[in-house]
Short mmCIF file of C-alpha atoms in Angstrom, two decimals:
data_model
loop_
_atom_site.label_atom_id
_atom_site.label_comp_id
_atom_site.label_asym_id
_atom_site.label_seq_id
_atom_site.Cartn_x
_atom_site.Cartn_y
_atom_site.Cartn_z
CA UNK S 1 6.33 2.22 29.17
CA UNK S 2 8.73 1.62 26.37
CA UNK S 3 8.89 3.15 22.94
CA UNK S 4 7.61 1.06 20.10
CA UNK S 5 10.37 -0.83 18.34
CA UNK S 6 10.61 -1.17 14.59
CA UNK S 7 12.06 -3.82 12.32
CA UNK S 8 14.26 -1.30 10.56
CA UNK S 9 14.23 2.42 10.01
CA UNK S 10 10.71 2.91 11.34
CA UNK S 11 8.85 6.11 10.55
CA UNK S 12 11.46 8.85 11.03
CA UNK S 13 8.92 11.67 10.68
CA UNK S 14 6.96 10.49 13.70
CA UNK S 15 8.33 11.59 17.06
CA UNK S 16 9.27 8.61 19.21
CA UNK S 17 6.49 7.96 21.69
CA UNK S 18 5.89 5.75 24.66
CA UNK S 19 3.61 2.91 23.75
CA UNK S 20 1.00 2.11 26.35
CA UNK S 21 -0.78 -0.25 23.97
CA UNK S 22 -0.09 -3.81 23.01
CA UNK S 23 0.34 -5.17 19.50
CA UNK S 24 -0.65 -8.82 19.18
CA UNK S 25 -0.58 -10.45 15.79
CA UNK S 26 -2.10 -13.76 14.81
CA UNK S 27 -0.43 -15.52 11.94
CA UNK S 28 -1.21 -18.63 10.01
CA UNK S 29 -2.34 -19.83 6.61
CA UNK S 30 -5.91 -20.18 5.49
CA UNK S 31 -8.00 -22.69 7.36
CA UNK S 32 -6.32 -22.46 10.76
CA UNK S 33 -9.20 -20.62 12.43
CA UNK S 34 -7.57 -17.23 12.87
CA UNK S 35 -10.84 -15.34 12.69
CA UNK S 36 -12.42 -17.47 15.40
CA UNK S 37 -9.42 -17.03 17.66
CA UNK S 38 -9.33 -13.26 17.15
CA UNK S 39 -13.00 -13.05 18.15
CA UNK S 40 -12.47 -15.20 21.24
CA UNK S 41 -9.38 -13.26 22.30
CA UNK S 42 -11.15 -9.98 21.82
CA UNK S 43 -14.06 -11.02 23.98
CA UNK S 44 -11.77 -12.32 26.70
CA UNK S 45 -9.65 -9.17 26.73
CA UNK S 46 -12.69 -6.91 26.78
CA UNK S 47 -14.20 -8.80 29.69
CA UNK S 48 -11.01 -7.97 31.55
CA UNK S 49 -11.39 -4.32 30.66
CA UNK S 50 -8.88 -3.90 27.85
CA UNK S 51 -9.84 -1.76 24.91
CA UNK S 52 -9.38 -3.81 21.75
CA UNK S 53 -9.07 -2.83 18.11
CA UNK S 54 -8.96 -5.39 15.33
CA UNK S 55 -7.20 -4.99 12.04
CA UNK S 56 -6.89 -7.38 9.12
CA UNK S 57 -4.39 -7.76 6.36
CA UNK S 58 -6.07 -5.90 3.51
CA UNK S 59 -8.18 -3.17 2.29
CA UNK S 60 -7.33 0.21 3.64
CA UNK S 61 -9.57 3.05 2.57
CA UNK S 62 -6.82 4.45 0.41
CA UNK S 63 -5.66 1.41 -1.53
CA UNK S 64 -8.09 -1.43 -0.88
CA UNK S 65 -10.04 -0.97 -4.08
CA UNK S 66 -6.97 -0.60 -6.23
CA UNK S 67 -5.74 -3.96 -4.99
CA UNK S 68 -9.05 -5.66 -5.71
CA UNK S 69 -9.21 -4.21 -9.20
CA UNK S 70 -5.61 -4.98 -10.01
CA UNK S 71 -6.05 -8.55 -8.82
CA UNK S 72 -9.18 -8.94 -10.86
CA UNK S 73 -7.48 -7.67 -13.97
CA UNK S 74 -4.38 -9.75 -13.12
CA UNK S 75 -2.28 -6.68 -13.62
CA UNK S 76 0.12 -7.41 -10.80
CA UNK S 77 3.63 -8.77 -10.97
CA UNK S 78 5.33 -10.01 -7.76
CA UNK S 79 6.96 -6.64 -7.13
CA UNK S 80 3.83 -4.54 -7.54
CA UNK S 81 1.83 -7.12 -5.60
CA UNK S 82 4.28 -6.75 -2.75
CA UNK S 83 4.52 -2.96 -2.89
CA UNK S 84 0.76 -2.40 -3.09
CA UNK S 85 0.17 -4.55 -0.03
CA UNK S 86 2.98 -2.72 1.75
CA UNK S 87 1.34 0.61 0.89
CA UNK S 88 -1.99 -0.70 2.09
CA UNK S 89 -0.42 -1.84 5.36
CA UNK S 90 1.41 1.48 5.81
CA UNK S 91 -1.88 3.31 5.46
CA UNK S 92 -3.58 1.20 8.14
CA UNK S 93 -0.49 1.30 10.31
CA UNK S 94 -0.31 5.07 10.42
CA UNK S 95 -4.03 5.74 10.55
CA UNK S 96 -5.30 2.90 12.74
CA UNK S 97 -2.65 0.81 14.43
CA UNK S 98 -0.25 3.44 15.73
CA UNK S 99 -2.95 5.83 16.98
CA UNK S 100 -4.60 2.90 18.78
CA UNK S 101 -1.33 1.82 20.37
CA UNK S 102 -0.62 5.36 21.47
CA UNK S 103 -3.98 5.54 23.17
CA UNK S 104 -3.40 2.30 25.03
CA UNK S 105 -5.46 -0.16 23.05
CA UNK S 106 -4.68 -3.78 22.48
CA UNK S 107 -4.41 -4.12 18.72
CA UNK S 108 -5.29 -7.59 17.46
CA UNK S 109 -3.91 -7.97 13.97
CA UNK S 110 -5.32 -10.83 11.95
CA UNK S 111 -2.12 -11.39 9.93
CA UNK S 112 0.78 -9.03 9.84
CA UNK S 113 3.91 -8.36 7.79
CA UNK S 114 4.99 -11.99 8.23
CA UNK S 115 2.15 -13.06 5.95
CA UNK S 116 3.33 -10.57 3.35
CA UNK S 117 6.90 -11.75 3.65
CA UNK S 118 5.90 -15.40 3.28
CA UNK S 119 3.79 -14.66 0.20
CA UNK S 120 6.38 -12.43 -1.42
CA UNK S 121 9.22 -14.87 -0.90
CA UNK S 122 7.04 -17.65 -2.31
CA UNK S 123 6.51 -15.36 -5.34
CA UNK S 124 10.24 -15.34 -5.87
CA UNK S 125 11.22 -11.99 -4.39
CA UNK S 126 14.49 -11.62 -2.55
CA UNK S 127 13.94 -12.39 1.14
CA UNK S 128 16.15 -9.57 2.35
CA UNK S 129 14.49 -7.07 0.01
CA UNK S 130 11.04 -7.90 1.36
CA UNK S 131 12.22 -7.70 4.95
CA UNK S 132 13.89 -4.36 4.29
CA UNK S 133 10.71 -3.10 2.67
CA UNK S 134 8.89 -3.62 5.97
CA UNK S 135 11.56 -1.76 7.93
CA UNK S 136 8.85 0.79 8.76
CA UNK S 137 6.73 -1.79 10.62
CA UNK S 138 6.60 -1.97 14.41
CA UNK S 139 7.77 -5.20 15.97
CA UNK S 140 4.70 -6.83 17.55
CA UNK S 141 4.80 -7.55 21.25
CA UNK S 142 3.46 -11.02 20.61
CA UNK S 143 3.19 -13.14 17.49
CA UNK S 144 0.75 -16.01 17.90
CA UNK S 145 1.30 -18.53 15.12
CA UNK S 146 -1.37 -21.10 14.47
CA UNK S 147 0.66 -23.81 12.85
CA UNK S 148 -0.80 -26.44 10.61
CA UNK S 149 0.67 -29.11 8.35
CA UNK S 150 -0.05 -29.28 4.64
CA UNK S 151 -2.17 -32.42 4.87
CA UNK S 152 -4.54 -30.95 7.44
CA UNK S 153 -4.56 -27.62 5.59
CA UNK S 154 -5.71 -29.34 2.41
CA UNK S 155 -8.36 -31.31 4.29
CA UNK S 156 -9.79 -28.11 5.65
CA UNK S 157 -9.58 -25.73 2.71
CA UNK S 158 -10.31 -27.89 -0.32
CA UNK S 159 -13.83 -28.93 0.83
CA UNK S 160 -14.81 -25.26 0.76
CA UNK S 161 -15.03 -25.74 -2.95
CA UNK S 162 -13.39 -22.74 -4.48
CA UNK S 163 -9.66 -22.37 -4.69
CA UNK S 164 -8.73 -18.72 -4.84
CA UNK S 165 -6.45 -17.79 -7.74
CA UNK S 166 -3.88 -15.99 -5.61
CA UNK S 167 -4.22 -18.20 -2.52
CA UNK S 168 -3.26 -21.10 -4.71
CA UNK S 169 -0.39 -19.17 -6.23
CA UNK S 170 -1.80 -19.65 -9.72
CA UNK S 171 -0.06 -16.43 -10.71
CA UNK S 172 3.26 -18.20 -10.10
CA UNK S 173 2.86 -20.62 -12.96
CA UNK S 174 3.45 -23.61 -10.71
CA UNK S 175 1.26 -25.66 -12.95
CA UNK S 176 -2.10 -25.59 -14.66
CA UNK S 177 -3.79 -27.72 -12.03
CA UNK S 178 -5.24 -25.59 -9.22
CA UNK S 179 -4.93 -28.37 -6.65
CA UNK S 180 -1.24 -29.02 -7.37
CA UNK S 181 -0.53 -25.31 -7.45
CA UNK S 182 -2.35 -24.78 -4.16
CA UNK S 183 -0.40 -27.56 -2.50
CA UNK S 184 2.97 -26.32 -3.76
CA UNK S 185 2.25 -22.70 -2.90
CA UNK S 186 0.94 -23.41 0.60
CA UNK S 187 3.90 -25.69 1.26
CA UNK S 188 6.23 -22.82 0.39
CA UNK S 189 4.27 -20.51 2.68
CA UNK S 190 4.48 -22.98 5.56
CA UNK S 191 8.22 -23.30 5.08
CA UNK S 192 8.64 -19.53 5.16
CA UNK S 193 6.44 -19.16 8.25
CA UNK S 194 8.51 -21.81 10.01
CA UNK S 195 11.73 -20.02 9.15
CA UNK S 196 10.36 -16.83 10.68
CA UNK S 197 8.88 -18.65 13.66
CA UNK S 198 12.34 -19.88 14.57
CA UNK S 199 14.05 -16.62 13.81
CA UNK S 200 11.62 -14.18 15.40
CA UNK S 201 10.38 -16.23 18.32
CA UNK S 202 6.76 -16.75 17.32
CA UNK S 203 4.57 -18.39 19.94
CA UNK S 204 3.63 -21.54 18.05
CA UNK S 205 0.29 -23.18 18.74
CA UNK S 206 -0.88 -26.41 17.15
CA UNK S 207 -3.79 -25.53 14.88
CA UNK S 208 -4.99 -29.15 14.87
CA UNK S 209 -6.23 -28.64 18.40
CA UNK S 210 -9.88 -27.88 19.08
CA UNK S 211 -10.68 -24.15 18.99
CA UNK S 212 -11.33 -24.03 22.78
CA UNK S 213 -8.00 -25.62 23.54
CA UNK S 214 -6.20 -23.22 21.20
CA UNK S 215 -7.96 -20.32 22.83
CA UNK S 216 -6.94 -21.44 26.33
CA UNK S 217 -3.34 -21.73 25.17
CA UNK S 218 -3.46 -18.22 23.65
CA UNK S 219 -4.86 -16.90 26.93
CA UNK S 220 -1.93 -18.39 28.78
CA UNK S 221 0.57 -16.80 26.43
CA UNK S 222 -1.06 -13.38 26.61
CA UNK S 223 -1.52 -13.54 30.39
CA UNK S 224 2.12 -14.41 30.87
CA UNK S 225 3.23 -11.54 28.65
CA UNK S 226 0.99 -9.06 30.42
CA UNK S 227 2.17 -10.29 33.81
CA UNK S 228 5.81 -9.86 32.82
CA UNK S 229 5.30 -6.50 31.29
CA UNK S 230 2.99 -5.33 34.06
CA UNK S 231 0.54 -4.26 31.44
CA UNK S 232 -2.09 -4.18 34.12
CA UNK S 233 -5.20 -2.24 33.37
CA UNK S 234 -6.87 -0.57 30.49
CA UNK S 235 -4.36 1.65 28.77
CA UNK S 236 -1.97 1.78 31.67
CA UNK S 237 1.39 0.27 32.40
CA UNK S 238 2.69 0.12 35.93
CA UNK S 239 5.39 2.76 36.22
CA UNK S 240 8.04 0.52 37.75
CA UNK S 241 9.41 -2.78 36.58
CA UNK S 242 12.75 -3.69 35.10
CA UNK S 243 11.39 -6.07 32.52
CA UNK S 244 11.66 -4.81 29.01
CA UNK S 245 9.88 -6.74 26.33
CA UNK S 246 12.19 -9.27 24.78
CA UNK S 247 14.49 -7.24 22.62
CA UNK S 248 13.79 -7.88 19.00
CA UNK S 249 16.82 -5.90 17.90
CA UNK S 250 18.44 -7.10 14.75
CA UNK S 251 15.60 -9.39 13.79
CA UNK S 252 15.58 -7.95 10.38
CA UNK S 253 19.25 -7.67 9.80
CA UNK S 254 20.13 -4.19 8.72
CA UNK S 255 22.77 -3.73 6.14
CA UNK S 256 25.92 -2.13 7.37
CA UNK S 257 26.05 1.55 6.67
CA UNK A 1 25.23 9.27 7.72
CA UNK A 2 26.97 11.15 4.94
CA UNK A 3 26.57 8.63 2.16
CA UNK A 4 24.79 5.39 1.65
CA UNK A 5 26.82 2.28 1.85
CA UNK A 6 27.96 0.75 -1.43
CA UNK A 7 25.54 -2.13 -1.34
CA UNK A 8 22.61 0.24 -1.58
CA UNK A 9 23.86 1.59 -4.91
CA UNK A 10 22.20 0.35 -8.07
CA UNK A 11 23.97 -2.43 -9.93
CA UNK A 12 24.84 -2.17 -13.64
CA UNK A 13 22.71 -4.25 -15.98
CA UNK A 14 23.84 -6.72 -18.62
CA UNK A 15 20.98 -6.28 -21.08
CA UNK A 16 21.83 -5.54 -24.69
CA UNK A 17 19.85 -2.27 -24.62
CA UNK A 18 20.83 1.07 -23.14
CA UNK A 19 19.12 3.01 -20.36
CA UNK A 20 19.41 6.79 -20.38
CA UNK A 21 17.62 8.83 -17.73
CA UNK A 22 17.24 12.50 -16.84
CA UNK A 23 16.81 14.04 -13.41
CA UNK A 24 16.37 17.57 -12.14
CA UNK A 25 13.88 19.72 -10.26
CA UNK A 26 10.66 20.89 -11.87
CA UNK A 27 11.45 23.62 -14.35
CA UNK A 28 15.00 22.42 -14.97
CA UNK A 29 14.16 21.76 -18.61
CA UNK A 30 14.99 18.05 -18.45
CA UNK A 31 11.80 16.98 -20.22
CA UNK A 32 12.55 19.29 -23.13
CA UNK A 33 16.07 17.91 -23.36
CA UNK A 34 15.04 14.27 -23.34
CA UNK A 35 12.41 14.92 -26.00
CA UNK A 36 15.16 16.36 -28.21
CA UNK A 37 17.31 13.32 -27.52
CA UNK A 38 14.44 11.07 -28.54
CA UNK A 39 13.97 12.95 -31.84
CA UNK A 40 17.67 12.82 -32.55
CA UNK A 41 18.15 9.12 -31.80
CA UNK A 42 15.03 8.17 -33.74
CA UNK A 43 16.23 10.17 -36.74
CA UNK A 44 19.50 8.22 -36.60
CA UNK A 45 17.52 5.00 -36.88
CA UNK A 46 17.72 3.76 -33.32
CA UNK A 47 14.82 1.99 -31.67
CA UNK A 48 13.87 4.23 -28.80
CA UNK A 49 11.37 3.77 -26.00
CA UNK A 50 10.29 6.65 -23.74
CA UNK A 51 8.79 6.41 -20.24
CA UNK A 52 8.07 8.93 -17.54
CA UNK A 53 7.69 9.01 -13.79
CA UNK A 54 4.35 8.27 -12.16
CA UNK A 55 2.52 7.36 -15.32
CA UNK A 56 1.27 3.79 -14.86
CA UNK A 57 -2.49 3.36 -14.85
CA UNK A 58 -2.23 0.86 -12.00
CA UNK A 59 -2.01 3.35 -9.13
CA UNK A 60 -2.77 6.61 -10.89
CA UNK A 61 -6.25 6.97 -9.45
CA UNK A 62 -5.15 6.16 -5.93
CA UNK A 63 -2.26 8.60 -6.01
CA UNK A 64 -4.46 11.29 -7.45
CA UNK A 65 -7.17 10.75 -4.86
CA UNK A 66 -4.64 10.62 -2.03
CA UNK A 67 -3.02 13.83 -3.15
CA UNK A 68 -6.34 15.55 -3.52
CA UNK A 69 -7.71 14.76 -0.10
CA UNK A 70 -4.29 14.89 1.49
CA UNK A 71 -4.58 11.42 2.91
CA UNK A 72 -1.09 10.29 1.89
CA UNK A 73 1.60 9.87 4.49
CA UNK A 74 5.27 10.06 3.47
CA UNK A 75 5.43 6.26 3.54
CA UNK A 76 2.28 5.60 1.52
CA UNK A 77 3.30 8.36 -0.92
CA UNK A 78 6.65 6.64 -1.31
CA UNK A 79 5.23 3.14 -1.69
CA UNK A 80 2.64 4.18 -4.29
CA UNK A 81 5.36 5.74 -6.40
CA UNK A 82 7.47 2.63 -5.87
CA UNK A 83 4.55 0.55 -7.14
CA UNK A 84 4.23 2.76 -10.19
CA UNK A 85 7.93 2.42 -10.86
CA UNK A 86 7.95 -1.36 -10.37
CA UNK A 87 5.05 -1.69 -12.77
CA UNK A 88 6.73 0.40 -15.44
CA UNK A 89 10.06 -1.30 -14.88
CA UNK A 90 8.69 -4.80 -15.39
CA UNK A 91 6.17 -3.97 -18.11
CA UNK A 92 7.77 -1.09 -20.00
CA UNK A 93 11.47 -0.68 -19.25
CA UNK A 94 12.95 -4.18 -18.99
CA UNK A 95 11.36 -5.62 -22.17
CA UNK A 96 12.86 -3.00 -24.51
CA UNK A 97 16.20 -3.23 -22.67
CA UNK A 98 16.17 -6.98 -23.20
CA UNK A 99 15.20 -6.42 -26.83
CA UNK A 100 18.24 -4.22 -27.28
CA UNK A 101 16.45 -0.88 -27.51
CA UNK A 102 17.41 2.48 -26.07
CA UNK A 103 15.15 3.37 -23.17
CA UNK A 104 14.78 7.04 -22.25
CA UNK A 105 13.31 7.76 -18.82
CA UNK A 106 12.12 11.14 -17.65
CA UNK A 107 12.99 10.75 -13.95
CA UNK A 108 14.19 7.53 -12.37
CA UNK A 109 14.68 6.19 -8.85
CA UNK A 110 16.74 9.25 -7.90
CA UNK A 111 13.55 11.30 -7.93
CA UNK A 112 12.23 9.00 -5.23
CA UNK A 113 15.50 9.15 -3.29
CA UNK A 114 15.21 12.94 -3.18
CA UNK A 115 11.47 13.48 -2.74
CA UNK A 116 10.79 10.69 -0.28
CA UNK A 117 13.60 11.73 1.98
CA UNK A 118 12.56 15.37 1.89
CA UNK A 119 9.05 14.23 2.86
CA UNK A 120 10.48 12.39 5.85
CA UNK A 121 11.35 8.84 4.85
CA UNK A 122 14.67 7.35 5.80
CA UNK A 123 17.33 7.70 3.08
CA UNK A 124 18.59 4.14 3.32
CA UNK A 125 15.10 2.70 3.43
CA UNK A 126 14.16 4.37 0.14
CA UNK A 127 17.35 3.07 -1.45
CA UNK A 128 16.57 -0.43 -0.26
CA UNK A 129 13.06 -0.28 -1.69
CA UNK A 130 14.46 0.52 -5.17
CA UNK A 131 17.49 -1.73 -4.91
CA UNK A 132 16.36 -4.05 -7.71
CA UNK A 133 16.38 -1.29 -10.34
CA UNK A 134 19.15 -1.48 -12.95
CA UNK A 135 21.70 1.31 -12.91
CA UNK A 136 21.26 3.62 -15.90
CA UNK A 137 24.01 3.67 -18.51
CA UNK A 138 23.82 7.45 -18.43
CA UNK A 139 22.11 9.58 -15.79
CA UNK A 140 21.92 13.26 -16.70
CA UNK A 141 21.32 15.71 -13.89
CA UNK A 142 20.02 19.08 -15.08
CA UNK A 143 21.21 21.37 -12.38
CA UNK A 144 19.54 24.73 -12.15
CA UNK A 145 19.17 27.48 -9.54
CA UNK A 146 15.72 27.61 -7.93
CA UNK A 147 15.00 31.11 -9.24
CA UNK A 148 15.59 30.03 -12.83
CA UNK A 149 13.25 27.06 -12.58
CA UNK A 150 10.64 29.13 -10.79
CA UNK A 151 10.76 31.72 -13.55
CA UNK A 152 10.41 29.06 -16.24
CA UNK A 153 7.37 27.51 -14.59
CA UNK A 154 5.57 30.74 -13.79
CA UNK A 155 6.29 32.10 -17.29
CA UNK A 156 4.64 29.18 -19.00
CA UNK A 157 1.70 28.37 -16.80
CA UNK A 158 1.60 30.86 -13.97
CA UNK A 159 0.29 28.34 -11.50
CA UNK A 160 2.33 26.05 -9.28
CA UNK A 161 0.93 22.61 -8.61
CA UNK A 162 0.57 21.85 -4.90
CA UNK A 163 2.88 18.89 -5.00
CA UNK A 164 5.66 20.53 -6.98
CA UNK A 165 5.54 23.34 -4.42
CA UNK A 166 5.62 20.73 -1.64
CA UNK A 167 2.53 22.30 -0.09
CA UNK A 168 1.82 19.04 1.75
CA UNK A 169 4.93 19.65 3.84
CA UNK A 170 3.52 22.85 5.33
CA UNK A 171 6.80 24.66 4.85
CA UNK A 172 5.18 27.95 3.97
CA UNK A 173 1.61 29.10 3.23
CA UNK A 174 2.72 30.94 0.09
CA UNK A 175 3.15 28.48 -2.82
CA UNK A 176 6.08 30.41 -4.32
CA UNK A 177 7.95 30.49 -1.03
CA UNK A 178 7.08 26.87 -0.38
CA UNK A 179 8.39 25.95 -3.84
CA UNK A 180 11.69 27.66 -3.05
CA UNK A 181 12.08 25.81 0.22
CA UNK A 182 10.91 22.43 -1.07
CA UNK A 183 12.86 22.43 -4.33
CA UNK A 184 15.85 23.75 -2.42
CA UNK A 185 15.81 20.62 -0.27
CA UNK A 186 15.40 18.46 -3.37
CA UNK A 187 18.42 20.19 -4.91
CA UNK A 188 20.46 19.36 -1.84
CA UNK A 189 19.52 15.70 -2.16
CA UNK A 190 20.46 15.64 -5.84
CA UNK A 191 23.77 17.30 -5.06
CA UNK A 192 24.51 14.76 -2.39
CA UNK A 193 23.90 11.77 -4.67
CA UNK A 194 25.67 13.22 -7.72
CA UNK A 195 29.02 11.59 -7.02
CA UNK A 196 27.85 8.22 -5.71
CA UNK A 197 25.33 7.79 -8.52
CA UNK A 198 27.67 9.00 -11.24
CA UNK A 199 25.45 11.77 -12.57
CA UNK A 200 26.53 13.67 -15.66
CA UNK A 201 25.82 17.20 -14.51
CA UNK A 202 24.47 19.63 -17.11
CA UNK A 203 24.31 23.34 -16.39
CA UNK A 204 20.60 23.77 -17.03
CA UNK A 205 20.64 27.54 -16.79
CA UNK A 206 22.19 27.74 -20.25
CA UNK A 207 20.21 27.87 -23.46
CA UNK A 208 18.46 24.78 -24.77
CA UNK A 209 20.61 24.20 -27.84
CA UNK A 210 23.91 24.41 -25.98
CA UNK A 211 22.72 21.93 -23.39
CA UNK A 212 21.47 19.58 -26.09
CA UNK A 213 24.84 19.71 -27.87
CA UNK A 214 26.59 18.64 -24.68
CA UNK A 215 24.02 15.92 -23.98
CA UNK A 216 24.35 14.47 -27.49
CA UNK A 217 28.13 14.44 -27.23
CA UNK A 218 27.94 12.43 -24.01
CA UNK A 219 25.48 9.97 -25.51
CA UNK A 220 27.52 9.57 -28.70
CA UNK A 221 30.62 8.67 -26.71
CA UNK A 222 28.72 6.29 -24.50
CA UNK A 223 26.92 4.51 -27.31
CA UNK A 224 30.32 3.80 -28.86
CA UNK A 225 30.10 0.16 -29.77
CA UNK A 226 26.33 -0.09 -29.36
CA UNK A 227 24.90 -1.36 -32.59
CA UNK A 228 21.73 -0.20 -34.21
CA UNK A 229 20.80 -3.81 -34.72
CA UNK A 230 21.81 -5.15 -31.33
CA UNK A 231 21.51 -8.70 -30.09
CA UNK A 232 18.47 -9.51 -28.03
CA UNK A 233 18.61 -11.04 -24.57
#
């Protein structure tokens, strides 16, 4: 077992602990089928005897409603938007994710801090500031990125009929036309995801594939990771084994000091 | 780490307005002093705007609820206050600074530096979270011994609020004792950032009028060339 690693300073008031669990995050924009893939992965893992807990990217008990209300009233600026989501994530992290990891669960996170970083950078915030903000977040063991191109994204999302105000970045003043704004905003998100995919070693899967094919590819990636890490049975890691998870050290460059 | 690295320090602003802030533990008398400053500057004809810590409607309910049912962790506590600050900065503090006004703030990011670290957050992390805030033109630190502040608070309202006593930290079951321990740690944090943040230290154990005289003298010198009808950004 290895201790959980963090992007930055972590949570200094929590004693370091061995992490028998596994943190798998699924990233991607709207319309890539994340929800379907999470459900399929969960079923597959449970069949094999792993305990699985799912978590999404919003709405903790503490802050969820505040975010909804603030969004409704359009009271948020990019900074408060970013900080509120960070607070919401911190709440779920400390109350759901970390306890689950400590007890040996596989945590499937439908979106993770990378989504927040992509959105915040698209909203004009300093990239390093946003990354520093999430210095308290654990580095996932696996990041599964369902990658799509803007053309296919538009083909899938637009027919749904309603373009969400924030999902189309209308708050950014990219233009009065929701379609143009959506396209510009999602293009910025895709660019930011790609930057992180390269930098942080995301496992990239083509989201144009059929759901079954994507699922089989995700199985391969997870199986390979578990094999390497000897994460064998429910909540247990084989005691021996030299392989450490790929060191993520320095992913989020820390300032000297 | 003894001190934060230079790049985590706040950067001076270039707005035509002026930003004056006060810091100090509860019961240091800083709020009284800044109110007197506001009266004085207004009477001289300056345009003054006042703002205080943790006052934005945006997260007020959440913070209150979280404090009440003790569901806040050090990190969520910190981030909610950071949200409050960011909201006030963008909506309340920057516009008057850009319009050339004098902004008076009762507590600023230094309160977060001290409290969040005492609650368990990493010092550098907190500084990074607030890195975008403009450096105040004057930061007064009202330094007072714990016993003096304790006496002031208990004289006026006899009851210590849970959070000013740091009861959530489980330092001591007795609120008075907990207050001593908690505010003592806050004092240490203020002391440690005094030099790097360029605090003007005021001996807050002295009487109100003497302190105010000193405060006004510092402001007068600093305002120097600042015009009552300043340019706008």
